[in-house]
Every structure is written in C-alpha cells, then in structure tokens.
XYZ file of N, CA and C in Angstrom:
594
model
N 28.794 135.080 67.866
C 28.687 133.984 69.936
C 29.212 132.805 69.184
N 30.577 133.350 70.075
C 31.475 132.304 70.288
C 31.363 130.858 70.914
N 32.621 129.874 70.790
C 31.066 128.465 71.517
C 33.216 127.773 71.663
N 33.111 127.302 72.626
C 33.931 126.671 73.124
C 34.745 125.671 72.144
N 33.285 125.122 71.090
C 33.801 123.940 69.842
C 33.171 123.692 69.247
N 34.234 124.812 67.714
C 33.474 124.924 66.818
C 31.868 123.830 65.666
N 32.560 122.687 66.080
C 32.393 121.126 65.542
C 30.588 121.766 65.821
N 30.603 121.381 66.907
C 29.284 121.620 68.380
C 28.868 122.672 68.112
N 28.249 123.212 66.969
C 27.707 125.361 66.351
C 26.861 124.129 65.933
N 26.815 124.485 64.248
C 25.811 123.628 63.658
C 24.810 122.322 64.131
N 25.206 122.152 65.664
C 23.805 120.987 66.539
C 23.818 121.725 66.672
N 23.559 122.948 67.519
C 22.921 123.586 68.667
C 21.348 123.840 67.150
N 21.206 124.331 66.473
C 20.892 124.951 65.736
C 19.730 123.422 64.474
N 20.280 122.583 64.595
C 19.965 121.278 64.027
C 18.549 121.036 64.724
N 17.349 120.253 63.669
C 15.925 120.302 63.653
C 15.998 119.556 64.946
N 16.168 118.539 64.776
C 15.411 117.579 66.035
C 14.455 117.507 65.495
N 13.710 115.565 63.875
C 12.045 115.006 64.616
C 12.146 114.385 65.781
N 10.693 114.665 66.688
C 10.400 113.595 67.277
C 10.963 114.392 68.613
N 11.304 115.266 68.558
C 12.379 115.527 69.572
C 11.467 115.287 71.257
N 10.213 115.351 71.138
C 9.742 115.096 72.784
C 9.406 113.871 73.079
N 9.066 113.511 72.081
C 8.842 111.385 72.329
C 10.268 110.958 72.273
N 11.809 111.375 72.262
C 12.573 110.958 72.712
C 12.827 111.891 73.925
N 12.887 112.535 74.289
C 13.183 112.965 75.535
C 12.014 112.500 76.727
N 10.716 111.833 75.635
C 10.430 110.988 76.883
C 11.198 109.531 77.218
N 11.299 109.176 76.202
C 12.559 108.096 76.193
C 13.814 107.453 76.983
N 13.760 108.809 77.269
C 15.645 108.795 76.940
C 15.858 110.647 77.967
N 14.746 110.805 78.351
C 15.220 111.828 79.899
C 16.040 110.646 81.386
N 16.478 111.611 82.186
C 16.370 110.884 83.345
C 15.473 110.461 84.347
N 14.185 111.255 84.128
C 13.263 110.812 85.257
C 13.027 109.159 84.926
N 12.055 108.807 86.391
C 12.011 107.776 86.264
C 11.243 106.987 87.098
N 11.015 106.409 87.640
C 9.837 105.791 88.689
C 10.574 105.696 90.447
N 9.939 106.388 91.426
C 10.339 107.012 92.356
C 9.617 105.667 93.393
N 9.510 105.044 93.220
C 8.205 104.131 94.087
C 9.285 103.454 95.292
N 8.706 102.583 96.599
C 9.800 101.943 97.400
C 10.557 101.142 96.622
N 10.339 99.885 95.083
C 11.280 99.523 94.646
C 11.933 99.427 93.076
N 11.427 101.076 92.571
C 11.785 101.375 91.938
C 13.486 101.606 92.110
N 14.718 100.994 91.202
C 15.640 100.500 91.353
C 16.578 101.268 89.380
N 16.881 101.817 88.754
C 17.307 101.156 87.481
C 18.341 100.141 87.812
N 18.165 99.476 85.882
C 19.672 98.267 85.616
C 20.834 98.002 86.158
N 21.113 99.620 86.709
C 23.207 99.616 87.071
C 22.553 99.817 89.215
N 21.629 99.819 89.484
C 21.023 99.728 90.648
C 20.555 97.896 90.839
N 20.030 97.685 89.665
C 20.211 95.978 90.046
C 21.009 95.422 90.327
N 21.843 95.826 89.594
C 23.324 94.243 89.644
C 23.958 95.416 90.178
N 24.155 96.216 90.998
C 24.635 96.610 91.776
C 24.445 95.800 93.337
N 23.381 95.724 92.727
C 22.305 95.191 94.929
C 22.514 93.059 94.888
N 22.422 92.573 93.861
C 22.591 92.046 93.287
C 24.143 91.378 92.990
N 25.159 92.271 92.926
C 26.289 91.605 93.644
C 26.992 91.303 95.013
N 26.156 92.310 95.887
C 25.864 92.128 97.090
C 25.654 91.514 98.272
N 24.764 89.940 97.235
C 24.452 89.227 97.642
C 24.903 88.447 97.468
N 26.072 87.466 98.922
C 26.965 86.492 98.410
C 26.161 84.974 98.990
N 25.207 84.930 99.124
C 24.752 84.002 99.764
C 23.268 83.946 99.818
N 23.029 83.044 98.527
C 22.351 83.206 98.162
C 20.906 82.759 99.232
N 21.104 82.083 100.613
C 19.990 81.852 101.875
C 19.894 83.055 102.610
N 19.938 83.710 102.140
C 19.997 85.350 103.181
C 18.606 85.241 102.173
N 18.475 85.517 101.327
C 17.051 85.959 100.208
C 16.008 85.134 100.514
N 14.654 85.933 100.530
C 13.807 85.247 101.315
C 12.499 85.308 100.517
N 12.799 84.802 99.442
C 11.879 84.778 98.253
C 10.312 85.903 98.112
N 10.385 85.956 99.243
C 9.264 87.174 99.260
C 9.201 88.476 98.720
N 9.720 88.594 97.573
C 9.623 89.515 97.128
C 9.823 88.504 94.932
N 9.329 89.751 94.300
C 9.627 88.834 92.535
C 10.973 89.282 92.149
N 11.758 90.201 93.240
C 13.237 90.319 92.389
C 13.989 90.031 93.675
N 13.512 89.113 94.528
C 14.585 88.060 94.763
C 14.266 87.051 94.088
N 12.644 86.730 93.287
C 12.762 85.368 92.777
C 13.714 85.372 91.366
N 13.500 86.873 91.045
C 13.901 87.372 89.504
C 16.047 86.437 90.033
N 16.217 87.495 90.906
C 18.142 87.326 91.281
C 18.103 85.546 90.796
N 17.552 85.308 91.977
C 17.956 83.188 91.823
C 17.357 83.149 90.298
N 16.348 83.617 89.784
C 16.708 82.908 87.718
C 17.595 83.337 87.222
N 18.019 85.036 87.551
C 19.621 85.443 86.531
C 20.559 84.120 86.894
N 21.016 84.064 88.539
C 21.876 82.997 88.573
C 22.295 81.655 89.267
N 20.818 81.203 88.128
C 21.084 79.851 88.003
C 20.798 79.032 89.481
N 20.446 79.634 89.968
C 20.464 78.254 91.289
C 19.111 78.274 91.277
N 18.368 79.054 90.978
C 17.245 78.338 91.160
C 15.920 78.157 89.518
N 14.860 76.927 88.887
C 14.497 77.937 87.571
C 13.485 77.827 88.253
N 11.882 78.387 87.925
C 10.129 79.168 87.663
C 9.624 76.979 88.267
N 10.294 76.529 87.383
C 9.927 75.463 87.496
C 10.182 73.819 88.589
N 11.225 74.768 89.736
C 11.455 73.729 90.872
C 10.985 74.493 91.954
N 10.042 75.117 91.555
C 9.559 76.343 92.496
C 9.322 75.289 93.421
N 9.040 75.619 95.179
C 7.635 73.821 95.460
C 6.869 75.282 96.127
N 5.772 74.741 95.920
C 4.443 75.708 96.901
C 4.292 74.897 97.683
N 3.714 75.756 98.627
C 2.828 75.230 99.182
C 1.414 75.556 99.441
N 1.653 74.762 101.173
C -0.213 73.980 101.067
C -0.732 76.121 101.224
N -0.437 76.396 101.510
C -0.498 78.429 101.359
C -1.354 78.752 99.664
N 0.272 78.536 99.505
C -0.014 78.437 97.422
C -0.761 77.249 97.212
N -1.163 76.938 97.184
C -2.399 75.444 96.194
C -3.402 76.283 95.825
N -3.490 76.405 93.836
C -4.544 76.304 92.929
C -5.810 76.877 94.421
N -6.432 77.542 93.701
C -7.273 78.538 94.335
C -8.673 77.571 93.489
N -9.848 77.433 93.711
C -10.591 77.454 93.308
C -11.266 77.952 92.147
N -11.387 78.014 90.984
C -12.308 78.986 89.667
C -13.497 79.102 90.616
N -14.515 80.214 90.830
C -15.167 80.617 90.848
C -16.589 80.514 89.729
N -18.242 79.792 90.102
C -18.935 79.092 88.943
C -18.920 80.906 87.774
N -18.265 81.600 87.766
C -19.010 82.412 87.033
C -18.052 82.589 86.052
N -16.298 82.498 86.535
C -15.110 82.436 86.328
C -15.361 80.889 84.922
N -15.963 80.285 85.765
C -15.921 78.136 84.774
C -17.590 78.852 83.153
N -18.146 79.650 83.869
C -19.247 79.800 83.282
C -18.755 80.611 82.114
N -18.300 81.281 81.741
C -17.207 82.708 81.324
C -15.851 81.295 80.301
N -15.891 80.149 81.457
C -14.688 79.751 79.875
C -15.991 78.830 79.270
N -16.841 78.473 79.914
C -17.679 77.674 78.862
C -18.358 78.758 77.811
N -19.131 80.082 77.592
C -19.136 80.507 77.308
C -17.659 80.732 75.677
N -16.635 81.629 76.806
C -15.967 81.226 75.340
C -15.130 79.783 74.303
N -15.336 78.274 74.707
C -15.423 77.299 73.906
C -16.906 77.791 73.416
N -17.979 78.198 73.901
C -19.463 77.805 72.515
C -19.670 79.166 71.897
N -18.176 79.714 72.001
C -18.240 81.380 70.935
C -17.762 81.086 69.812
N -16.445 80.525 70.780
C -15.455 79.266 69.739
C -15.696 78.640 69.002
N -17.511 77.804 69.174
C -17.331 76.996 68.410
C -18.481 77.182 67.445
N -19.098 78.077 67.845
C -20.254 79.043 67.270
C -19.236 79.401 66.427
N -18.424 80.329 66.228
C -16.697 80.572 65.469
C -16.272 79.758 64.630
N -16.098 78.583 65.015
C -16.228 77.835 63.619
C -17.684 77.992 62.866
N -18.302 77.167 63.625
C -19.550 76.952 62.791
C -19.720 78.107 61.516
N -19.908 78.878 62.238
C -20.376 79.923 61.205
C -19.578 80.681 59.830
N -18.329 80.186 60.235
C -17.312 79.859 59.484
C -17.033 79.105 58.422
N -17.202 77.518 59.075
C -17.690 77.020 57.588
C -19.130 77.122 56.812
N -20.200 77.591 58.235
C -21.188 77.931 56.618
C -21.271 79.155 55.723
N -19.895 80.529 56.502
C -19.693 81.158 55.469
C -18.731 80.307 54.712
N -18.082 79.714 54.770
C -17.708 79.047 52.920
C -18.155 78.156 52.176
N -19.480 77.459 53.052
C -20.380 76.959 52.160
C -20.679 77.764 51.344
N -21.305 79.030 51.561
C -21.763 79.640 51.223
C -21.554 80.909 50.332
N -20.521 81.045 50.470
C -19.294 80.676 49.012
C -18.667 80.047 48.023
N -18.771 79.119 48.554
C -18.594 77.607 47.533
C -20.550 77.481 46.949
N -20.766 77.926 46.638
C -22.720 77.581 46.234
C -21.761 79.343 45.052
N -21.627 80.119 45.605
C -21.671 81.623 44.414
C -20.564 81.741 43.928
N -19.369 80.718 44.227
C -18.660 80.538 43.695
C -19.645 79.960 41.819
N -19.678 78.501 42.690
C -19.915 77.255 41.942
C -21.782 78.632 40.464
N -22.407 78.752 41.027
C -22.848 80.058 40.083
C -22.600 80.168 38.979
N -21.251 81.044 39.721
C -20.252 81.961 38.856
C -20.209 81.354 37.505
N -19.414 79.991 37.523
C -18.879 78.962 36.915
C -20.327 78.031 36.178
N -21.885 78.833 36.363
C -22.131 77.193 35.815
C -22.040 78.853 34.405
N -22.856 79.999 35.532
C -22.702 81.898 34.616
C -22.027 81.088 33.930
N -21.385 81.402 33.888
C -19.976 81.209 32.389
C -20.043 80.376 31.619
N -20.327 79.561 32.740
C -20.433 78.153 31.782
C -20.719 78.500 29.951
N -22.338 78.964 30.755
C -23.780 79.312 29.544
C -23.369 79.968 29.120
N -22.774 81.327 29.216
C -22.995 82.153 29.097
C -22.101 81.454 27.327
N -20.703 81.938 27.893
C -19.230 80.455 27.228
C -20.312 80.481 25.525
N -20.910 78.915 25.529
C -21.547 78.643 25.179
C -22.822 79.560 24.833
N -23.516 80.135 24.901
C -23.682 81.020 23.768
C -23.501 81.679 23.333
N -22.474 82.452 23.516
C -21.486 83.059 23.008
C -20.716 81.942 21.558
N -20.748 80.671 21.647
C -19.873 79.815 20.739
C -20.629 79.835 19.980
N -21.536 79.483 20.037
C -22.853 78.410 19.616
C -23.253 79.811 18.299
N -23.259 81.057 18.878
C -23.917 82.035 17.526
C -22.492 83.147 17.053
N -21.115 82.805 17.257
C -20.545 82.365 16.489
C -20.469 82.072 15.182
N -20.535 82.961 13.986
C -20.486 82.839 13.371
C -19.220 82.135 12.536
N -19.085 81.861 11.801
C -17.683 79.992 11.770
C -17.019 81.281 10.422
N -17.666 82.543 9.592
C -17.026 83.028 9.060
C -16.889 84.536 8.785
N -16.352 85.455 8.730
C -17.119 87.118 9.250
C -18.137 87.198 8.352
N -18.594 89.394 8.544
C -19.987 88.318 7.926
C -19.957 89.769 6.887
N -18.129 89.983 6.827
C -18.010 90.332 5.188
C -18.361 89.064 4.394
N -17.638 88.301 4.557
C -17.799 86.868 3.968
C -18.675 86.349 3.423
N -20.105 86.869 4.719
C -21.390 85.947 4.189
C -22.109 86.654 3.157
N -21.805 88.288 3.438
C -22.075 89.337 1.869
C -22.063 88.807 1.179
N -20.457 88.635 0.482
C -19.474 88.046 -0.419
C -19.978 87.035 -0.898
N -19.639 85.983 -0.064
C -20.732 84.538 -0.668
C -22.460 84.639 -1.014
N -23.001 85.479 -0.021
C -24.260 85.910 -0.587
C -25.267 86.528 -2.238
N -23.392 87.150 -2.516
C -23.765 87.831 -3.563
C -23.261 87.131 -4.551
N -22.685 86.641 -4.550
C -21.888 85.599 -5.468
C -22.740 84.390 -5.436
N -23.437 83.857 -4.745
C -24.906 82.700 -5.277
C -25.029 83.210 -5.907
N -26.063 84.544 -6.859
C -25.972 84.770 -7.367
C -28.045 84.656 -7.567
N -28.116 85.488 -6.081
C -29.402 85.575 -6.126
C -30.165 86.862 -6.165
N -31.299 86.370 -7.255
C -32.457 87.620 -6.738
C -32.264 89.069 -5.669
N -32.010 90.462 -6.264
C -31.154 91.981 -5.553
C -32.283 91.857 -3.949
N -33.502 91.219 -4.079
C -34.287 91.070 -3.793
C -34.433 90.828 -2.262
N -33.231 89.839 -2.694
C -33.480 88.101 -1.219
C -31.806 88.102 -1.173
N -31.533 88.947 -1.409
C -29.467 89.061 -0.651
C -29.505 89.799 0.399
N -30.331 90.573 0.605
C -30.202 91.862 1.916
C -30.633 89.901 3.552
N -32.356 89.180 2.734
C -32.883 88.446 2.984
C -32.254 87.639 3.589
N -31.334 87.261 2.663
C -30.452 85.832 2.668
C -29.175 86.470 3.621
N -28.713 87.477 3.443
C -27.488 87.980 5.260
C -28.630 87.877 6.147
N -28.444 88.656 6.327
C -30.137 89.209 8.477
C -30.016 86.948 8.359
N -30.679 85.949 7.204
C -31.157 84.674 7.868
C -29.804 84.051 8.093
N -29.001 84.473 8.020
C -27.659 83.656 7.767
C -26.724 84.187 9.236
N -26.791 85.362 9.166
C -26.027 86.091 10.729
C -26.757 86.279 11.425
N -27.603 85.647 11.834
C -28.757 85.383 12.564
C -29.088 83.552 13.186
N -28.854 83.084 12.394
C -28.836 81.512 12.186
C -27.551 81.068 11.775
N -26.475 81.113 12.969
C -25.329 80.474 12.724
C -25.647 79.544 12.327
N -25.152 78.040 12.655
C -26.013 76.994 12.637
C -26.731 76.682 10.889
N -27.421 77.093 10.433
C -27.914 77.256 8.277
C -26.057 77.917 8.614
N -25.640 78.790 8.858
C -24.509 79.078 7.866
C -23.541 77.986 7.416
N -23.497 76.952 8.557
C -22.421 75.769 9.289
C -22.717 75.035 8.289
N -24.464 74.705 8.097
C -24.777 73.440 7.242
C -24.261 74.269 5.419
N -24.166 75.169 5.937
C -24.629 76.054 4.202
C -23.250 75.506 3.646
N -21.853 75.837 4.440
C -21.261 76.200 4.479
C -20.513 74.164 3.791
N -20.588 73.260 3.902
C -20.611 72.331 4.476
C -21.240 71.875 2.865
N -22.324 72.644 2.456
C -22.495 72.067 0.535
C -21.641 71.723 -0.211
N -21.992 71.978 -0.918
C -21.116 72.558 -2.260
C -21.204 72.874 -2.511
N -20.064 74.008 -3.582
C -20.614 75.284 -4.565
C -21.821 75.666 -4.786
N -21.697 74.494 -5.368
C -22.926 74.558 -6.765
C -24.316 74.265 -6.754
N -24.410 73.602 -5.153
C -25.380 73.460 -4.421
C -26.020 74.664 -3.794
N -25.611 75.598 -3.689
C -25.378 76.715 -2.702
C -26.672 77.322 -2.423
N -26.813 77.907 -3.452
C -27.753 79.059 -3.427
C -29.298 77.959 -4.031
N -29.372 75.906 -4.366
C -30.995 75.852 -3.877
C -30.835 75.490 -2.034
N -29.381 74.824 -1.678
C -29.733 74.943 -0.493
C -30.680 76.388 1.073
N -29.620 77.597 0.120
C -30.341 78.353 1.372
C -31.726 78.678 0.656
N -31.468 78.245 -0.627
C -33.584 78.866 -0.111
C -34.391 78.420 -1.097
N -33.704 76.903 -0.598
C -34.745 75.641 0.446
C -34.711 76.173 2.543
N -33.004 76.454 2.486
C -33.279 77.246 4.090
C -34.070 78.482 4.376
N -34.340 79.499 3.588
C -34.794 80.563 4.258
C -36.541 80.370 3.813
N -37.317 79.642 2.190
C -38.505 78.773 2.451
C -38.316 78.367 3.466
N -38.267 77.061 4.574
C -39.176 76.289 5.233
C -38.006 77.282 6.149
N -37.814 78.031 6.668
C -37.126 78.956 7.962
C -38.053 79.445 8.136
N -39.125 80.553 7.397
C -39.640 82.009 7.677
C -41.800 81.380 7.814
C-alpha cells in the first residue's frame, strides 16, 4: 500500500482519544439559520460598513458592530419611551420577597447551626477536661513495680503486703501522702492509713 507521503503513513493508523468529541467541536457543521455567520463572515460584513449612520440599531449584530468599533458603549445607549422599564408583575415582586426571606431564613439557619456546633464543641472540651483531671488524679506518682518494692522493703507481715499494695495502687492520693513521709515512719503511717481506710 503506497502513500504519496511516507511520513503521514504512521498517522493513518494512530488512535486518537475522544475523536468523536473533537469532530463535534471542530467539524464544518455550523448553524444555518437566518443570522448564522462565521467569524470571518462577521468581520467581512463589518468591514463593508463604511458609514455607521447606515446602521439601524435594530439587531444585536448592529449594536455589536458599533461597540466593537468603539462608536458607542452600552452605557450611552439612549432609551426611548417605548423601551421604558416594565413594571414587575405582583408574582415577581413576591418572588423577590420570597428570595429575600429565604436568604434571611438561610442566615438564621446558619446562625442556629453555628450555635449548636459551639455547644457541642464546649461539651467535648468539658468532658475532655474531666477525663484528663480524673486520669491525672488516678495516675500513680511511681510505677506499680516501685510500689511493690517499697511495700516489701517496709517489712510488713507477709499477709499484709498484698493488701498494702492494692490499697496504695487504688488510692494514689494516699500513696502521695506516704511518699511525703520520712522513710523511718512510713510503715506506721501505712498501717494507720489501711486501718482507717477499712
């Protein structure tokens, strides 16, 4: 199969993604109505107009031409009495009021939603503070292994060692008080704590 241009051969079998969409965008099909024209036709028509006074500002194309040639701006177009603003019908006025009301309702909904979120956030903060405080108050100042070693070193009777260990690990504030005592009186203080605690 011969080709007049060997370099173009590879492009004949090359797959093109979205080919159908490209055809739709760039094909030669176009509008065919009374006022349909391509950009080049529009430029040609505008170039043929020699005197802007020949234009009737009846069509949007004529107005576009005047604007494109800076002969007129949309701000200085004179409105005749025939083109006076039309009164809004009552249903459009009520639509406008409803739209404002919906906007106000929306603002109130947003305000209500924000207040609710703030309440939830404050509740979460408070519960977090309570949890942190309770965790800190239950936290032992020394490890449990150190508590066991201390109880054994105090020289308690063997049947009271386990009770003293459980008592001190369950009551961190008593452990703190015991650790604040001099070592030589800790045994007596611990036995008094346990006797008063039961």
